[in-house]
Coordinates of C-alpha atoms in Angstrom, one line a residue:
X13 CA 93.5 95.8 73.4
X14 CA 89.9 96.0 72.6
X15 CA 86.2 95.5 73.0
X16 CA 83.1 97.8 73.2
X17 CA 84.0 99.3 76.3
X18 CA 86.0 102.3 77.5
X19 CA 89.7 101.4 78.6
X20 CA 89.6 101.4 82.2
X21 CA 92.9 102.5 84.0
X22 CA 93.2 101.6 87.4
X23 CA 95.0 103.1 89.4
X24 CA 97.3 101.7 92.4
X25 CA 99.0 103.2 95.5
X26 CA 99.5 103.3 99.1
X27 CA 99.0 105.3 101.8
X28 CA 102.2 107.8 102.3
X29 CA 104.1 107.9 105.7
X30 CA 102.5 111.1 106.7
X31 CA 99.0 109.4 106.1
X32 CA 100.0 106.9 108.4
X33 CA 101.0 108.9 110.8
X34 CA 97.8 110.7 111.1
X35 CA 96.1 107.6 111.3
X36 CA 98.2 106.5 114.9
X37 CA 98.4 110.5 116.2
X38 CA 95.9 112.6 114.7
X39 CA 97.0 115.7 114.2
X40 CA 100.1 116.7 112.6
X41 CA 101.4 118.8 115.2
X42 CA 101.4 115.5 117.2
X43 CA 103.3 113.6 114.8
X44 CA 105.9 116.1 114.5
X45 CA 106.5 115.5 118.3
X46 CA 106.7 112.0 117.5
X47 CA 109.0 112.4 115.0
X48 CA 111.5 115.2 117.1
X49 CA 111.7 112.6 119.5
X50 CA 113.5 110.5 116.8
X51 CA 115.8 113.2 115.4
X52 CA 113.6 113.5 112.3
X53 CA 111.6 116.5 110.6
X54 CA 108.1 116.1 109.7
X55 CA 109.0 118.2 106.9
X56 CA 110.7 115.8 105.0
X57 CA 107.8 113.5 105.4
X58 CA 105.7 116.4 104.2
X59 CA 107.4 116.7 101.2
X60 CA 107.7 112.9 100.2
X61 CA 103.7 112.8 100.7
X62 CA 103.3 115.9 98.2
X63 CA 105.6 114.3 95.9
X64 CA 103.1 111.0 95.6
X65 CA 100.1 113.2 95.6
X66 CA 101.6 115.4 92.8
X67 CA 102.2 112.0 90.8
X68 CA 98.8 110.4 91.6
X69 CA 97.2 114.4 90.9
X70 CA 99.4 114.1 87.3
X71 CA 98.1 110.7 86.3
X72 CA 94.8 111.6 87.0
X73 CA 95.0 114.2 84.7
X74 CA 96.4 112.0 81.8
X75 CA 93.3 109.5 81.6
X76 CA 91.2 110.8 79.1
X77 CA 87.5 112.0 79.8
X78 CA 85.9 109.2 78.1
X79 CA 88.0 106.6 79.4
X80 CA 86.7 104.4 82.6
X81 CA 88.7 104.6 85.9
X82 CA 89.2 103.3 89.2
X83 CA 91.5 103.2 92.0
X84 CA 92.5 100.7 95.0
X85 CA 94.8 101.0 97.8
X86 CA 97.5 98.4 98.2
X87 CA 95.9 97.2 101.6
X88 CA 92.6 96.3 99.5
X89 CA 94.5 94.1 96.6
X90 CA 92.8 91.0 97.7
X91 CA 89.5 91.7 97.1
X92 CA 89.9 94.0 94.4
X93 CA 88.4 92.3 90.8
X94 CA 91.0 93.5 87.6
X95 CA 89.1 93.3 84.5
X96 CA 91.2 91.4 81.7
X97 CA 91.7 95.1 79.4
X98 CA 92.4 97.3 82.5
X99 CA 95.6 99.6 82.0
X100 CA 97.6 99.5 85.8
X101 CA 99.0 102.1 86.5
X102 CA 101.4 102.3 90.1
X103 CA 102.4 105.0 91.5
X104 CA 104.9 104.4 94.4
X105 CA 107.7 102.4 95.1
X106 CA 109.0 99.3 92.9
X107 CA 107.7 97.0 95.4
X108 CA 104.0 98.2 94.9
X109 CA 104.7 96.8 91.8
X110 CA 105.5 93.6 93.1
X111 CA 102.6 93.8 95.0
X112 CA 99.8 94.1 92.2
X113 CA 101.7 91.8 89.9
X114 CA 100.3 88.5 91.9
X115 CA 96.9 89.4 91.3
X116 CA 97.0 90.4 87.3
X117 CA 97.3 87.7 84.5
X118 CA 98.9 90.4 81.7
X119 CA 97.6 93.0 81.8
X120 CA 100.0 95.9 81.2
X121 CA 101.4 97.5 83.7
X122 CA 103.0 101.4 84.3
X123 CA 105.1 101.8 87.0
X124 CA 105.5 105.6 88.0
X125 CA 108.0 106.9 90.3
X126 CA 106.9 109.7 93.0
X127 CA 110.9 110.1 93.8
X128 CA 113.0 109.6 90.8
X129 CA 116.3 109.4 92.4
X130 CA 115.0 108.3 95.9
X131 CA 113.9 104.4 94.5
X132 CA 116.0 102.2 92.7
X133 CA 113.4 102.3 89.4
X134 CA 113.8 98.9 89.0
X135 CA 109.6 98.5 88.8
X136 CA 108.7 101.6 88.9
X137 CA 110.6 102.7 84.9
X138 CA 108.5 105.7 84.9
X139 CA 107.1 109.4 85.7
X140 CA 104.0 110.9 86.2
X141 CA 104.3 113.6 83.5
X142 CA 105.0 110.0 81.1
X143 CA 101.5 108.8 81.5
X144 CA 99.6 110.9 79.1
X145 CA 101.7 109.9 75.9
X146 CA 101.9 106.1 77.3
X147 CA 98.3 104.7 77.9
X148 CA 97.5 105.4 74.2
X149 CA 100.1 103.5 72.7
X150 CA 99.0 100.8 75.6
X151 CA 96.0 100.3 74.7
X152 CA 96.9 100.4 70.5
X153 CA 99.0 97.9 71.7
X154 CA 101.9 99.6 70.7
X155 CA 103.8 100.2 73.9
X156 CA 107.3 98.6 74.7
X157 CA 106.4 95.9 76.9
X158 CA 109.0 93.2 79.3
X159 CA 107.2 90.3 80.7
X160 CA 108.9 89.3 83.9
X161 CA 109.2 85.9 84.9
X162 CA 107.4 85.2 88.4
X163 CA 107.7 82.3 90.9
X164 CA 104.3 79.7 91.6
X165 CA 103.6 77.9 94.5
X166 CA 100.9 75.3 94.4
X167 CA 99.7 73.2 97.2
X168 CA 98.7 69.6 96.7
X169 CA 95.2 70.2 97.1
X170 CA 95.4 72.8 94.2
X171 CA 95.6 76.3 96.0
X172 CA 98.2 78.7 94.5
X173 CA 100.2 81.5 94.5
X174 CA 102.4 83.8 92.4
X175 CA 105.3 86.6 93.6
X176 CA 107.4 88.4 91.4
X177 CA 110.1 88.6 93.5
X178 CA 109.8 85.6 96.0
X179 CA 108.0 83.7 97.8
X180 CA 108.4 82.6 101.5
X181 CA 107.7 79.5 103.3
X182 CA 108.0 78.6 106.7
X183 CA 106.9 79.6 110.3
X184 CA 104.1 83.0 110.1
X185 CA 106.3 84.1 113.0
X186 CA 109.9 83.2 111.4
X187 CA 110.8 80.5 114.0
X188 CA 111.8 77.2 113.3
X189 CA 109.8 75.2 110.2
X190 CA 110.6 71.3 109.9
X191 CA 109.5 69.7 106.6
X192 CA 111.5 67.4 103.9
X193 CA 112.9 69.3 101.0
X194 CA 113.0 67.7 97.5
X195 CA 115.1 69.5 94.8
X196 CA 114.0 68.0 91.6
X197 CA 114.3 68.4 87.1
X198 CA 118.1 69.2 87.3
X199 CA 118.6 65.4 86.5
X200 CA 120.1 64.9 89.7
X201 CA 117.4 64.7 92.9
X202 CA 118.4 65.8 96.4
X203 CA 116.2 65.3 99.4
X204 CA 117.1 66.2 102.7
X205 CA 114.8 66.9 106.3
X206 CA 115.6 70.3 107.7
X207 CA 114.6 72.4 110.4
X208 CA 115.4 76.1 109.3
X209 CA 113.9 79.8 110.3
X210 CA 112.0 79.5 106.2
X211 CA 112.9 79.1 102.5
X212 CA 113.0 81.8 100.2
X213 CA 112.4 80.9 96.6
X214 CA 112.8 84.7 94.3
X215 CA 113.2 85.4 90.3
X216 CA 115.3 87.5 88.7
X217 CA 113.6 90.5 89.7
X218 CA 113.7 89.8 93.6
X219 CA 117.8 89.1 93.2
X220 CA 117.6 92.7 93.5
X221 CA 115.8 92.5 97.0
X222 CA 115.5 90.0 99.2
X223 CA 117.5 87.4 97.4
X224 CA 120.1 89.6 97.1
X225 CA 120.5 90.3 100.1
X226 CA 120.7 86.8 101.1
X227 CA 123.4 85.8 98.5
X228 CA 125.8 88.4 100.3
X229 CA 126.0 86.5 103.0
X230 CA 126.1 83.1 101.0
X231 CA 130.1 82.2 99.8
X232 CA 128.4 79.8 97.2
X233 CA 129.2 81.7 93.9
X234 CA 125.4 81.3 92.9
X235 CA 124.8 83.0 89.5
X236 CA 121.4 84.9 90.4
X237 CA 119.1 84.6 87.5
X238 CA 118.0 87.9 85.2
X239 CA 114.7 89.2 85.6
X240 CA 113.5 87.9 82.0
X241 CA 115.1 84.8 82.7
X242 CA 113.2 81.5 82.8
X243 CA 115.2 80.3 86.2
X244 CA 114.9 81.0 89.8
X245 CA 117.2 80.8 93.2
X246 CA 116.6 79.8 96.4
X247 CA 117.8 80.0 100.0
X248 CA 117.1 78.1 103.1
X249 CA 117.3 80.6 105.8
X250 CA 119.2 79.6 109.0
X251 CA 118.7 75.3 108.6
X252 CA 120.1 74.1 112.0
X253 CA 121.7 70.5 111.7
X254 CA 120.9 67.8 114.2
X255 CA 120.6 64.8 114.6
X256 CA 117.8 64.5 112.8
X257 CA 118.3 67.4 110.6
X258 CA 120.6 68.7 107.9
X259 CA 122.2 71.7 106.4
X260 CA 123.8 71.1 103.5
X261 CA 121.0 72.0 101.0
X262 CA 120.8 76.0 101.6
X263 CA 120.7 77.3 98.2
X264 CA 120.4 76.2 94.5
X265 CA 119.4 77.1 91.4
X266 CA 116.1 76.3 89.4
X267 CA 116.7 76.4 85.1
X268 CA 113.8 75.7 83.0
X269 CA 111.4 72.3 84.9
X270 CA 113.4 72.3 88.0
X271 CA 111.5 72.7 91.1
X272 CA 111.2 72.8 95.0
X273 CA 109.2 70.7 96.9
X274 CA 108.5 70.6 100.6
X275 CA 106.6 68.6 102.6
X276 CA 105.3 70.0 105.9
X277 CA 106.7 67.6 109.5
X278 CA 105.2 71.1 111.4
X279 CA 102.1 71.9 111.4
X280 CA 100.8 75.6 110.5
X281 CA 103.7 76.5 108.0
X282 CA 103.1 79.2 105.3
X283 CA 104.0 80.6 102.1
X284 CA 103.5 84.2 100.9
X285 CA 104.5 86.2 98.5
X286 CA 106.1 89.8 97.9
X287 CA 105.4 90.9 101.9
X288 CA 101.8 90.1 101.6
X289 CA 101.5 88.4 104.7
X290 CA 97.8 88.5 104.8
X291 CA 97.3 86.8 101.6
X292 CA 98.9 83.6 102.2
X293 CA 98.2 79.3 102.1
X294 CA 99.0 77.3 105.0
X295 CA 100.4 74.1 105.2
X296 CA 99.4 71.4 107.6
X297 CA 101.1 68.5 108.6
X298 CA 102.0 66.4 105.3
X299 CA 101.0 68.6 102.9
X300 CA 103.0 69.3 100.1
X301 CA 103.8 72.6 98.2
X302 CA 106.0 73.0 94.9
X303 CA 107.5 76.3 93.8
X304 CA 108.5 76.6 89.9
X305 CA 108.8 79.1 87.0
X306 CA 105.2 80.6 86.3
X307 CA 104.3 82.0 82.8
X308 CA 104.8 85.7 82.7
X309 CA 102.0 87.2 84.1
X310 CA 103.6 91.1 84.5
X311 CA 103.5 92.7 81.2
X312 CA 105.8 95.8 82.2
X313 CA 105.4 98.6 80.4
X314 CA 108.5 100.6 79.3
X315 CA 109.0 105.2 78.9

């Protein structure tokens, strides 16, 4: 990395459990009613809250004095404007990750754990007393780096998308979506008109999620792609067959140019990616969208 300016680490998170308590009861005392009337302890929601704030408080503390900085809560990654040499660093679970990762275009990322043990670390490769002795050797450009593959969807009138682990498309409220899927660049094209509850389309990194999830309940011997892998899977959730309708073509495989196409028979469809509801496209009656590989856009940096 260079230019005339100060590195500027940015830093992501989101609000703890305990902050979101407050913000529905309060007080603390009235959240620990709340929570007693659910057989749990406010303690323990205590002490996950000062573990993130001990992690935020520690990478704070590794960003040098001369160095720019700024900070954005998850809720506010829409509208928040990442300069092309900004140094991400997340601190929270993997999926915050996944969250950020749709609106960079590589710049390197540190994902920091406020629970080792408690998330799976799959995102999230690092701790906070790491940081100081990274974001140096990021910005020399000397930092162990994985690019993860992530998945596009682009509208026919040119709006897109990106997830890292999948994206979703279907009814905003999960019920029934008709459209015609096309499954094309496999060398042998498959169309069929479903009605289904959506479609979930995930890379390597979200067959440790959702997609994974999925597959367990699929007998189809799928071989899920690796997160570095140029290849994606995909799932139709629930199709319904009818008379008018089919449900043979509920998961597959995309390798290399292959890609899913549907076309919209219902109008108000959407897709999404990574849980970000808010930030989505919708499809009207007739429009198409295509989901394929996307160019690595998460530069993942490793401890």
């Amino acid at each position: 990395m260079s230019g005339s300016l100060a590195p500027r680490v940015v830093v992501v998170r989101r609000a703890s459990e305990l902050d979101e308590l407050l913000a529905r009861h309060g007080t603390r005392a009235a959240a620990q009613w709340y929570l007693r009337a659910r057989g749990r302890d406010l303690a323990e929601v205590i002490d996950r809250h000062e573990a993130l704030q001990a992690a935020l408080t520690a990478v704070a503390a590794a960003v040098p004095a001369e160095w720019r900085r700024g900070t954005v809560d998850r809720d506010d990654l829409p509208r928040f404007l990442f300069g092309p040499e900004d140094v991400v660093v997340a601190v929270g679970p993997d999926g915050l990750v996944a969250n950020v990762a749709k609106y960079l275009g590589g710049q390197p990322v540190v994902g920091v754990d406020p629970e080792p043990g408690r998330n799976a670390g799959v995102l999230v490769r690092c701790t906070g007393d790491q940081v100081a002795a990274l974001l140096p050797a990021v910005v020399a450009g000397t930092a162990p780096l994985r690019h993860r593959v992530m998945v596009r969807a682009t509208l026919d009138d040119g709006q897109e998308l990106v997830g890292l682990n999948e994206v979703y498309v279907g009814h905003p409220s999960h019920q029934s979506a008709r459209y015609l899927l096309d499954v094309t660049g496999d060398g042998r094209p498959r169309r069929e008109r479903q009605s289904s509850s959506g479609v979930v389309v995930g890379t390597g990194t979200g067959a440790t999620g959702w997609c994974a999830s999925i597959a367990r309940g699929r007998p189809t011997g799928l071989a899920l792609p690796a997160p570095q892998e140029a290849a994606l899977c995909w799932f139709v959730r629930e199709a319904w067959p009818s008379p008018v309708t089919g449900a043979d073509l509920v998961a597959g495989r995309l390798d290399g140019t292959g890609a899913l196409e549907l076309t919209a028979e219902s109008d108000g469809l959407v897709a999404f990616a990574d849980g970000l509801e808010a930030d989505r496209l919708t499809l009207r009656w007739g429009q198409r969208i295509r989901l394929d590989v996307a160019p690595g856009r998460l530069a993942l940096v490793e401890p």
